mmCIF file of C-alpha atoms in Angstrom:
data_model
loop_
_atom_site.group_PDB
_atom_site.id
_atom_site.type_symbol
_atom_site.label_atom_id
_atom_site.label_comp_id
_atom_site.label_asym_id
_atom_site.label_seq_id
_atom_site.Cartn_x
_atom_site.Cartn_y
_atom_site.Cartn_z
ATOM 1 C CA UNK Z 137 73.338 157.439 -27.224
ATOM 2 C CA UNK Z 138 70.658 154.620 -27.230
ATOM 3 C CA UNK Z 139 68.841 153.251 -23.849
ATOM 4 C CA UNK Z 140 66.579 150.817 -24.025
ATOM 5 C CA UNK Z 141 63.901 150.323 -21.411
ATOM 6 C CA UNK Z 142 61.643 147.342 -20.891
ATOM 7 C CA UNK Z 143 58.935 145.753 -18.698
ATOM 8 C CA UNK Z 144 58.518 142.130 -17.772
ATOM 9 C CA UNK Z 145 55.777 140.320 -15.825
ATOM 10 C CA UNK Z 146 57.050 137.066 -15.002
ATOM 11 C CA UNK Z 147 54.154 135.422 -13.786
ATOM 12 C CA UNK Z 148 54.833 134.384 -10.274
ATOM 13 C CA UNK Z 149 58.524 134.027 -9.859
ATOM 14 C CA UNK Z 150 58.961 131.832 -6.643
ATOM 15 C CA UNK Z 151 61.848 129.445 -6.290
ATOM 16 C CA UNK Z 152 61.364 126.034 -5.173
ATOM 17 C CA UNK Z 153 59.985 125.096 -2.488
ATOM 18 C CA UNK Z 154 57.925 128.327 -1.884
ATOM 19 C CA UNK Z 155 54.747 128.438 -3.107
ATOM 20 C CA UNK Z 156 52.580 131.033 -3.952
ATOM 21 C CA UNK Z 157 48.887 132.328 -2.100
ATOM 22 C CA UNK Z 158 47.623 128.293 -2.490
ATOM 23 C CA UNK Z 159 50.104 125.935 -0.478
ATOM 24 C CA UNK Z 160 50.110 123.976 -3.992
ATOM 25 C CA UNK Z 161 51.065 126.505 -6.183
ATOM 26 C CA UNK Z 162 54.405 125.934 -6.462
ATOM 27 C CA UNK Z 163 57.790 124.796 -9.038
ATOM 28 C CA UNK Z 164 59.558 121.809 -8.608
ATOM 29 C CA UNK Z 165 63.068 122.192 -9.431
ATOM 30 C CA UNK Z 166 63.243 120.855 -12.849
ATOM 31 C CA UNK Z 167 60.250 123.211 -14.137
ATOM 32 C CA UNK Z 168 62.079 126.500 -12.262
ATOM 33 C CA UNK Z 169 64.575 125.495 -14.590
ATOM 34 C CA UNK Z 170 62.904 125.477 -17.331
ATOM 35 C CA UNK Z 171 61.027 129.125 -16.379
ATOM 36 C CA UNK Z 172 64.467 130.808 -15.585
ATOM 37 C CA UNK Z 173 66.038 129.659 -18.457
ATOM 38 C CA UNK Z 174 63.286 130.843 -20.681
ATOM 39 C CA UNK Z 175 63.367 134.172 -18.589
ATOM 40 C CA UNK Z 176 66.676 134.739 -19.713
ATOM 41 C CA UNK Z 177 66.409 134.157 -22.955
ATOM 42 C CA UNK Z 178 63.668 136.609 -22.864
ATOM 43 C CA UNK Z 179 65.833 139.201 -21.234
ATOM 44 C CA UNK Z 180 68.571 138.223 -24.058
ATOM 45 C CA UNK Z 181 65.971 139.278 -26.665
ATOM 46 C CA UNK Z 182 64.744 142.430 -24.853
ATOM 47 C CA UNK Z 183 68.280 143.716 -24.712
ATOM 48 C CA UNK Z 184 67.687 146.192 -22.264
ATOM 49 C CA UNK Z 185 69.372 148.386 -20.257
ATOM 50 C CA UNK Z 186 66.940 148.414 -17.825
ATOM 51 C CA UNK Z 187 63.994 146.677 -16.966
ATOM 52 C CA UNK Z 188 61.134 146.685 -14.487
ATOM 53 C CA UNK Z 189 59.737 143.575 -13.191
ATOM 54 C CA UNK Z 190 56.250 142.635 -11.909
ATOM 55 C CA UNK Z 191 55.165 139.798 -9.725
ATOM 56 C CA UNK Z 192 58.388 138.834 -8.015
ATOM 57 C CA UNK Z 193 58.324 136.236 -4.370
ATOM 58 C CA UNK Z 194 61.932 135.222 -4.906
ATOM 59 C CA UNK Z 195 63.860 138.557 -4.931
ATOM 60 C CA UNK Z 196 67.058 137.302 -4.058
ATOM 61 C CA UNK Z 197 66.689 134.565 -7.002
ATOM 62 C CA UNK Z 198 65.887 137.341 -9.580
ATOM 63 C CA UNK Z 199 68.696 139.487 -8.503
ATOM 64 C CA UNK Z 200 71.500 136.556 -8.835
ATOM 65 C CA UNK Z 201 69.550 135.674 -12.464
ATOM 66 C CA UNK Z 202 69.836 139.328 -13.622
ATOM 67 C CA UNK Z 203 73.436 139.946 -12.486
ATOM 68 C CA UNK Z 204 74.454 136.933 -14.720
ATOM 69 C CA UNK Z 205 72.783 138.460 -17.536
ATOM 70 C CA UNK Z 206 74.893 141.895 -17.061
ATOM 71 C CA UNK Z 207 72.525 144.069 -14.913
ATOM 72 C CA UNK Z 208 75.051 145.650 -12.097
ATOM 73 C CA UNK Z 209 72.511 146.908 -9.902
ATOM 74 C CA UNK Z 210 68.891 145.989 -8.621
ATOM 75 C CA UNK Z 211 66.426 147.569 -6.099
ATOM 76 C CA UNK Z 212 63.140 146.360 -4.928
ATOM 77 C CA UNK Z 213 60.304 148.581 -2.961
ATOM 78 C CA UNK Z 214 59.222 146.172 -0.617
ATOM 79 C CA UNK Z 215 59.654 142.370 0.565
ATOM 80 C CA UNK Z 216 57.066 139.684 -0.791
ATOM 81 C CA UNK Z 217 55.352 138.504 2.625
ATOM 82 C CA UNK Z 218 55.121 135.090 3.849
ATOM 83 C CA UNK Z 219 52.402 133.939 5.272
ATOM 84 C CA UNK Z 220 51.737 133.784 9.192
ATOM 85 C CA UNK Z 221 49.963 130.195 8.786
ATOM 86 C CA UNK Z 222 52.764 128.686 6.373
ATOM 87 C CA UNK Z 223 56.391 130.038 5.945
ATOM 88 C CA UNK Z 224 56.870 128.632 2.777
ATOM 89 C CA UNK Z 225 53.942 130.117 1.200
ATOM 90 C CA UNK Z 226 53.932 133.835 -0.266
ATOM 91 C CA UNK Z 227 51.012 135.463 -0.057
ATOM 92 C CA UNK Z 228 51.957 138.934 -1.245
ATOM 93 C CA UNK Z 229 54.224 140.085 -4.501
ATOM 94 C CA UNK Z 230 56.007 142.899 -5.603
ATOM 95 C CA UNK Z 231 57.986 144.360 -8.287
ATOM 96 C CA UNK Z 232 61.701 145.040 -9.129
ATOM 97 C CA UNK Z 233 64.158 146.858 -11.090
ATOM 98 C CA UNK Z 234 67.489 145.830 -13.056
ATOM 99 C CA UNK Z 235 69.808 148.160 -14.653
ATOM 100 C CA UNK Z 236 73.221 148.141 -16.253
ATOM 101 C CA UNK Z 237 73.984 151.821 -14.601
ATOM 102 C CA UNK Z 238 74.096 152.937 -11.165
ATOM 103 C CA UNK Z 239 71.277 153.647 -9.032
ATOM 104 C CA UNK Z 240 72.327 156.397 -7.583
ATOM 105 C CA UNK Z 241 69.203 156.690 -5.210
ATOM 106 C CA UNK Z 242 65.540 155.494 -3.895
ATOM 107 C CA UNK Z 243 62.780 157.003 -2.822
ATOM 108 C CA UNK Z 244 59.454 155.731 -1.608
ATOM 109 C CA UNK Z 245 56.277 156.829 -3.293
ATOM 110 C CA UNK Z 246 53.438 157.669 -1.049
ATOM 111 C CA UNK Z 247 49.744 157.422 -0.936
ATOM 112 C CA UNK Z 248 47.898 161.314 -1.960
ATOM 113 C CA UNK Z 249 45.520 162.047 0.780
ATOM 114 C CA UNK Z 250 43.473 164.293 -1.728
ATOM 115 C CA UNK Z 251 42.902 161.881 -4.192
ATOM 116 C CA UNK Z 252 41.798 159.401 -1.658
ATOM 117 C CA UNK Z 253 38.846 161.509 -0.852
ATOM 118 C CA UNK Z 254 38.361 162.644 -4.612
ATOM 119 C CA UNK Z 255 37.536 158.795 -5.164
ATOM 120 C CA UNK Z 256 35.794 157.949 -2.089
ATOM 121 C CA UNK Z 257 38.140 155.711 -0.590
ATOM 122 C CA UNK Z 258 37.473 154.529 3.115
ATOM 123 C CA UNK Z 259 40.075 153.245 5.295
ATOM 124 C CA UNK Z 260 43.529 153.005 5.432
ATOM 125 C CA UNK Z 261 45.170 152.885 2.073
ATOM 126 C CA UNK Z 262 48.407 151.394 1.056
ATOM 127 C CA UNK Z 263 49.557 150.064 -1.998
ATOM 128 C CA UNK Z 264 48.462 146.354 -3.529
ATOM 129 C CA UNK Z 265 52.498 146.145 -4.662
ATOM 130 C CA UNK Z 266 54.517 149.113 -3.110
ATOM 131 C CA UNK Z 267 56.319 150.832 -6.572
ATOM 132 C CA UNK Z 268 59.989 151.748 -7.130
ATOM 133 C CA UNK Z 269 61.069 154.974 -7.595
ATOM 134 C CA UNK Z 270 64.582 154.920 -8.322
ATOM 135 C CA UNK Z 271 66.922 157.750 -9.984
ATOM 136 C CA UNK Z 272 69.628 156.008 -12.578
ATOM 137 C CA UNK Z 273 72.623 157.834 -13.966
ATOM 138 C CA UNK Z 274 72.914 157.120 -17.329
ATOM 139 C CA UNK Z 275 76.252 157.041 -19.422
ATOM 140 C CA UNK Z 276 76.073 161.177 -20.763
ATOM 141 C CA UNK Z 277 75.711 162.069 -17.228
ATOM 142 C CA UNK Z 278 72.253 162.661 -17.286
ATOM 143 C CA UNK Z 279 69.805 161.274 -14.295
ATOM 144 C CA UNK Z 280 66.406 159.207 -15.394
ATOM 145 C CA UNK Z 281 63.696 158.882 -13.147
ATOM 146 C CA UNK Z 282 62.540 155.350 -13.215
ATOM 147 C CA UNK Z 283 59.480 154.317 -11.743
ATOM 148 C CA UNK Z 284 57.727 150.299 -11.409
ATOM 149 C CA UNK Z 285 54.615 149.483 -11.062
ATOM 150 C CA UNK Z 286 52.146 147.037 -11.273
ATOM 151 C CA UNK Z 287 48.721 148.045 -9.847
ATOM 152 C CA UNK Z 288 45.467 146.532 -8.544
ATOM 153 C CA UNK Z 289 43.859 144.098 -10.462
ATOM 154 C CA UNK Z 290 39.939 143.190 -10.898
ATOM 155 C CA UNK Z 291 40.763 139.810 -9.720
ATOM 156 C CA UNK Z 292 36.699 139.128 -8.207
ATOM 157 C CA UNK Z 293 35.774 140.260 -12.025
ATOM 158 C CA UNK Z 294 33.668 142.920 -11.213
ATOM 159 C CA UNK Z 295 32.282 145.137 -14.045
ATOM 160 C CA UNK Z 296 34.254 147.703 -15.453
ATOM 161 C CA UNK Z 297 33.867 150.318 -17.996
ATOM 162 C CA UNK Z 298 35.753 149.322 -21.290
ATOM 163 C CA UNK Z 299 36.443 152.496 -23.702
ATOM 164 C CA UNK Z 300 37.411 153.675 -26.766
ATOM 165 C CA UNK Z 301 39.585 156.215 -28.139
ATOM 166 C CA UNK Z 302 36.660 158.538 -29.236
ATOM 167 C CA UNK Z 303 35.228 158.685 -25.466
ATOM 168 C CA UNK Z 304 35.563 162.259 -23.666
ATOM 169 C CA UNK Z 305 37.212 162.391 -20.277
ATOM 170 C CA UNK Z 306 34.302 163.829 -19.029
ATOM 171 C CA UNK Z 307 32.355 160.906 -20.139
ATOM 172 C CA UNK Z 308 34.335 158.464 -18.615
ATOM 173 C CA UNK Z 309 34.578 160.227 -15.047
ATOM 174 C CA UNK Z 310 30.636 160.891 -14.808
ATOM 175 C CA UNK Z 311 30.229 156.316 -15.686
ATOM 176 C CA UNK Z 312 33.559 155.388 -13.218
ATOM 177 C CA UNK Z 313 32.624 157.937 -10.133
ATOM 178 C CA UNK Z 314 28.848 156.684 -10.104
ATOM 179 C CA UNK Z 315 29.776 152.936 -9.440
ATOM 180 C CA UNK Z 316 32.663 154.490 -6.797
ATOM 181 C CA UNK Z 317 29.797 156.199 -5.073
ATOM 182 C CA UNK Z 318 27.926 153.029 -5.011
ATOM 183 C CA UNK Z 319 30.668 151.310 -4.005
ATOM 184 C CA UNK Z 320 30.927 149.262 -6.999
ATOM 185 C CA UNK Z 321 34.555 148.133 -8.582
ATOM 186 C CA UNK Z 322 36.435 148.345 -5.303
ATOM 187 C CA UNK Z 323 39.565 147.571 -7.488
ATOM 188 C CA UNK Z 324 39.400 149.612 -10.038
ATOM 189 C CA UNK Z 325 39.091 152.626 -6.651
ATOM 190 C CA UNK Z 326 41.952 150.891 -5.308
ATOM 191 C CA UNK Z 327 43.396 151.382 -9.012
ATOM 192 C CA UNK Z 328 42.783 154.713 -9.528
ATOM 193 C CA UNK Z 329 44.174 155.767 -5.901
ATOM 194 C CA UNK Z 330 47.125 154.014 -6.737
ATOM 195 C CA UNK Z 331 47.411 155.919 -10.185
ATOM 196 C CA UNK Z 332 46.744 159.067 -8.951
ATOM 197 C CA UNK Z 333 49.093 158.919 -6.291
ATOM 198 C CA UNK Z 334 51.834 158.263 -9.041
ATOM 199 C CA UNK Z 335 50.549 160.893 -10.835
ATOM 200 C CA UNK Z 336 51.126 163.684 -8.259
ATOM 201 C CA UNK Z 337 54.704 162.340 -7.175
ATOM 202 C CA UNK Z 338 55.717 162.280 -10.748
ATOM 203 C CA UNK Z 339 54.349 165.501 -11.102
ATOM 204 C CA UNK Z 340 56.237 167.064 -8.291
ATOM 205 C CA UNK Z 341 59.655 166.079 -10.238
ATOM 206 C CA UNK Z 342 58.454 167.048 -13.489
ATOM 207 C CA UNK Z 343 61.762 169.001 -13.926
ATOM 208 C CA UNK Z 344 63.718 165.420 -14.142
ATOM 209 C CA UNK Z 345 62.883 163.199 -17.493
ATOM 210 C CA UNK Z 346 61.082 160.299 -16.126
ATOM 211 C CA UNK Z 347 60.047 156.804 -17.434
ATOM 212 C CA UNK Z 348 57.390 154.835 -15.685
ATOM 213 C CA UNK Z 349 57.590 150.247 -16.948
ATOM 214 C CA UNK Z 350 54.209 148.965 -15.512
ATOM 215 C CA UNK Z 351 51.381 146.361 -15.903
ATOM 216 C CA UNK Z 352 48.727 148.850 -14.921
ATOM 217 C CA UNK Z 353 46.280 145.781 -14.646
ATOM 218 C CA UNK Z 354 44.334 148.420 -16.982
ATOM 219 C CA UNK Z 355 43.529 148.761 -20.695
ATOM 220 C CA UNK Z 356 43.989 150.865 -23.150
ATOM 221 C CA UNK Z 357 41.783 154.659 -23.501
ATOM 222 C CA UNK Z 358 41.320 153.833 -19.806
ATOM 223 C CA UNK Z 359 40.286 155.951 -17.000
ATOM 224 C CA UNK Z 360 43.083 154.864 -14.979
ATOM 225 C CA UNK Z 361 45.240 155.487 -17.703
ATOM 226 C CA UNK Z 362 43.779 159.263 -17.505
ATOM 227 C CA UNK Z 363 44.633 159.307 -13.692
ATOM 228 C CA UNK Z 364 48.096 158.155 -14.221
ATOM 229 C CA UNK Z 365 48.916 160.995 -16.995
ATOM 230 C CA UNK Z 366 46.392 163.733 -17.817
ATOM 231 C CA UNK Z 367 46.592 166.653 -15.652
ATOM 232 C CA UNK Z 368 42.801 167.751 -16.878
ATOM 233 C CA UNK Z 369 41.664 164.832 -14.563
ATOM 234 C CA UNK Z 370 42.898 165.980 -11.581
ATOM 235 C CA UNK Z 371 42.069 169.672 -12.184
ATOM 236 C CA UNK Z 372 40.135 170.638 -15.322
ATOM 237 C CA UNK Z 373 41.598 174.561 -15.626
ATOM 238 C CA UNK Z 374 44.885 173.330 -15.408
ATOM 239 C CA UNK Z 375 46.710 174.594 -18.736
ATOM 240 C CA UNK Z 376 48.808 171.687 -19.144
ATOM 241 C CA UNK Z 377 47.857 168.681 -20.882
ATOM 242 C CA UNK Z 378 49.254 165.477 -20.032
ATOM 243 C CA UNK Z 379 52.463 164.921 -17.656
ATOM 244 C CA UNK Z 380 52.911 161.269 -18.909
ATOM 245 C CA UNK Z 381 52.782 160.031 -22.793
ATOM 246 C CA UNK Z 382 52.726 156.197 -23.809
ATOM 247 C CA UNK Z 383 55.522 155.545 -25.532
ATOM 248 C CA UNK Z 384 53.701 153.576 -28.362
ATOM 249 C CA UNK Z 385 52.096 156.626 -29.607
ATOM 250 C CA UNK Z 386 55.857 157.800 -30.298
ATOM 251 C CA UNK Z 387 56.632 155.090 -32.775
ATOM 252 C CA UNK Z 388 55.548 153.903 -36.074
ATOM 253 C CA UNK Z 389 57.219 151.260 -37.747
ATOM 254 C CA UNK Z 390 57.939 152.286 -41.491
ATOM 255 C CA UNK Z 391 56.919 150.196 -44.195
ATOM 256 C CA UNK Z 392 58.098 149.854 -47.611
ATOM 257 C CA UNK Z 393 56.028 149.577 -50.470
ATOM 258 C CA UNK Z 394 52.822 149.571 -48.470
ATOM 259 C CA UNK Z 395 49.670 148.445 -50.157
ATOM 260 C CA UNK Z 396 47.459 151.570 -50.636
ATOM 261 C CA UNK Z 397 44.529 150.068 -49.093
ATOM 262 C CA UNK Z 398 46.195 148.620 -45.769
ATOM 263 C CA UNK Z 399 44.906 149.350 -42.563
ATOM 264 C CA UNK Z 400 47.326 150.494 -39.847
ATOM 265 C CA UNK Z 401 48.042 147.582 -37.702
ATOM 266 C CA UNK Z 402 46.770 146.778 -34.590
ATOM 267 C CA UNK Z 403 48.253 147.508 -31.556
ATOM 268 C CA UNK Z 404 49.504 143.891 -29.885
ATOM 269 C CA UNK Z 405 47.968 142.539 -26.604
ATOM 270 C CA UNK Z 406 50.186 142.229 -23.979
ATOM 271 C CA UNK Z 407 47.776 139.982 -22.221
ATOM 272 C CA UNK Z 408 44.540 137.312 -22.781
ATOM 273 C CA UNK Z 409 41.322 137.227 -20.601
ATOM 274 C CA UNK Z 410 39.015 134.317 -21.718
ATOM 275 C CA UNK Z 411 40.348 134.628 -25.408
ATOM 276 C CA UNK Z 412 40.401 138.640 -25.929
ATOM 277 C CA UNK Z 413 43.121 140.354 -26.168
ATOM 278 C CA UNK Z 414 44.059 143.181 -23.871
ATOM 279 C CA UNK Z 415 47.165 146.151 -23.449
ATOM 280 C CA UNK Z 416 48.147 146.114 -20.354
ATOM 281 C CA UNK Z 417 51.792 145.883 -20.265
ATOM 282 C CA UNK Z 418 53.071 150.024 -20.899
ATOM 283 C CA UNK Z 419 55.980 152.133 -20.735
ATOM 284 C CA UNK Z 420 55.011 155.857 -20.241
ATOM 285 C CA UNK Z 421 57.468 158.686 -20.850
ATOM 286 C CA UNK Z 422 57.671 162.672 -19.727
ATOM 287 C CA UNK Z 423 57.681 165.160 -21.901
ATOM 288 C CA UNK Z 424 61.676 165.500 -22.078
ATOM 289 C CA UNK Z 425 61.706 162.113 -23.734
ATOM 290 C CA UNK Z 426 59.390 162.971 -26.239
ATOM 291 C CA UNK Z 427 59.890 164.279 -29.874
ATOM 292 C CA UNK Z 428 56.536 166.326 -29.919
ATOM 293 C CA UNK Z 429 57.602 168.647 -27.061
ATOM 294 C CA UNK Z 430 60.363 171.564 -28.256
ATOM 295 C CA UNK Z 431 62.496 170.965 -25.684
ATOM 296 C CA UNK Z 432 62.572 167.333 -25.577
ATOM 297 C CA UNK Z 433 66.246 165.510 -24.845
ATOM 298 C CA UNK Z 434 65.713 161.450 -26.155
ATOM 299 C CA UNK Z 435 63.282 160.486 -28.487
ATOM 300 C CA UNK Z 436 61.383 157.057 -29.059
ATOM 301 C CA UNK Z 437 63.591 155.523 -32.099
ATOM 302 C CA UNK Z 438 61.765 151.675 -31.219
ATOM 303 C CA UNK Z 439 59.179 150.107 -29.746
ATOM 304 C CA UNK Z 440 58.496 146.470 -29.535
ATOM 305 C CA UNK Z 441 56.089 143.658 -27.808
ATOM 306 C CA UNK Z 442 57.591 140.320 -27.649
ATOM 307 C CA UNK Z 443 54.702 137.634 -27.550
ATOM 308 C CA UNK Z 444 55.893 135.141 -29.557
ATOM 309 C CA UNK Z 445 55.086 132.830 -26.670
ATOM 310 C CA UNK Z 446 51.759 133.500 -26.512
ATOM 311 C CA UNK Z 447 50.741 133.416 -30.046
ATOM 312 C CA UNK Z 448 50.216 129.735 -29.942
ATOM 313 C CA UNK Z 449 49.010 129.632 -26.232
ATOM 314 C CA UNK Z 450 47.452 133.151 -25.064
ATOM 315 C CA UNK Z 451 46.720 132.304 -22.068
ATOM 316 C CA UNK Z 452 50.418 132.012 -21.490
ATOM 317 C CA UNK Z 453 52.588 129.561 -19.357
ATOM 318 C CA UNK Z 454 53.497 129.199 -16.037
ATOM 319 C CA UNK Z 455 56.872 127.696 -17.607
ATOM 320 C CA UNK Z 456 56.931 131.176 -19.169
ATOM 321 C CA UNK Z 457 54.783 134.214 -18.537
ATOM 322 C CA UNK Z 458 51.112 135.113 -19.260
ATOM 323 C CA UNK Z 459 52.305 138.400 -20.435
ATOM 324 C CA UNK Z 460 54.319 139.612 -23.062
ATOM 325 C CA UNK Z 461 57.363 142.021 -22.477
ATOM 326 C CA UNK Z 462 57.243 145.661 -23.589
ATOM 327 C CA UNK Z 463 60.489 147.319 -25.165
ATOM 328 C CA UNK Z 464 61.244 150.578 -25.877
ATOM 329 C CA UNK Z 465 63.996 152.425 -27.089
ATOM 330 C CA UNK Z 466 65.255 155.844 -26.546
ATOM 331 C CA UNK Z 467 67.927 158.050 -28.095
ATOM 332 C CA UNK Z 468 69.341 160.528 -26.825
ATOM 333 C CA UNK Z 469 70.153 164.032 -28.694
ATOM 334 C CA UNK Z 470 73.571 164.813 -29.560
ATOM 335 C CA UNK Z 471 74.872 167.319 -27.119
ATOM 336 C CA UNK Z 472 76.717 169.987 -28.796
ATOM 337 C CA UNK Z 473 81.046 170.371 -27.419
ATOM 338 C CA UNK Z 474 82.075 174.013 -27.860
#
């Protein structure tokens, strides 16, 4: 059995006449035409079974899209807020899930006290999009945890730490925590909050296998990255390694006849910032999903970023999206009949 998983920014989905944060941000009908039928083309090309969805005003619009395109069931989190000045303007977003199989149940995902201290945070904390967590009951009977996210971004620009694949975890905690203590990057402490919190509720159903479709508004080798998934940075003499893997480490696409001197590709951007390319678009797996892990019960047989649409204009589209959509594809071992 095959199940393919996918995650789609769609770059502020509000039907006509709401507008967005700026009372002239907004669609008229024949360009929310032209977005939602571009959107499901997209989600014709994906051909997923179930995908998460970031920055979504118009729920009830993405829901009746979806449900023409196949997907049976949808849950959101949270409502996108209106604001108190202007009721047709939306001044907060928030993310959703489609699937062709049942939901069979929803749970909210809350804020880890501990971790707010660990990273200095002051005040009350809640979440800059409130994630799903949502069990799904696949075909063979088995349950998937599937979480959403789509955390804080650096929208003021502040300075952040950009690293490679070579830095140390250690190294990367002793640069982040001194601008926390400083109270520098307030979103990238807002960020890591929000990761860790994800990190302990995953952790504390680390029996089920779980999938997590995000824009982590993060790059790649980051340290939120390490919050989200690596047990070592919550507690260094744990014995375990990572709880969550990305799933493009799982998958390399073969090649025949490859010239003996070619480099491994790149990995694609999923997103452009002033011309540079960035990953920010991920789908993270557990353990169980994972081919490297003895016990494992799927494993990654494809992985795929669509940004055909952004080849020609990175900086993406209102018309379309200013990300591109992540796709992966699991399958499922065969289980043995007596």
């Amino acid at each position: 059995m095959k199940i393919r998983l996918g995650t789609f920014n769609l770059f502020q989905f509000a039907k006509p006449p709401y507008a967005w944060y700026t009372k002239k941000e907004k669609f008229n009908n024949r360009q929310w035409k032209e977005k939602t039928t571009w959107i499901k083309n997209q989600i014709r090309k994906m051909d997923c079974d179930i995908i998460g969805f970031q920055e979504v005003f118009s729920q009830d619009a993405l829901e009746e899209l979806v449900k023409e395109l196949g997907y049976r069931y949808f849950a959101t989190a949270d409502e996108a807020k209106l604001s108190s000045n202007n009721p047709m303007k939306y001044v907060t977003t928030t993310v959703a899930l489609a699937s062709k199989y049942p939901i069979s149940n929803l749970q909210k995902v809350r804020a880890h006290t501990p971790s707010l201290k660990v990273h200095s945070f002051q005040g009350h904390f809640i979440f800059s999009r409130l994630p799903i967590k949502a069990t799904i009951m696949l075909p063979n009977k088995q349950e998937l945890l599937v979480y959403v996210c789509h955390l804080k971004s650096n929208r003021d620009n502040a300075f952040e730490y950009v690293f490679k694949q070579e830095d140390s975890l250690e190294h990367k905690k002793e640069l982040v925590f001194k601008t926390l203590t400083d109270k520098h990057s307030v979103s990238l402490q807002q960020r890591l909050c929000e990761a860790s919190s994800l990190f302990f509720d995953i952790r504390k159903s680390k029996s089920k296998p779980s999938v997590l479709l995000c824009d982590l508004n993060d790059k790649e080798f980051s340290l939120t990255i390490e919050a989200l998934s690596n047990n070592k940075y919550h507690n260094d003499t744990r014995k375990e390694s990572y709880l969550l893997e990305d799933a493009s480490y799982h998958y390399t696409q073969e090649v025949y006849n490859p010239h003996p001197e070619a480099k491994d590709p790149e990995r694609k951007a999923t997103s452009y910032f002033l011309g540079k390319g960035n990953v920010l678009d991920y789908i993270f797996i557990s353990n169980h999903l994972s081919n490297e892990h003895q016990d494992h019960i799927a494993k990654v047989s494809n992985y795929a970023v669509l940004d055909e649409h952004l080849q020609n204009n990175p900086d993406g589209s209102l018309l379309t999206s200013d990300h591109a959509q992540v796709v992966c594809e699991l399958t499922f071992n065969k289980i043995e009949t007596p």
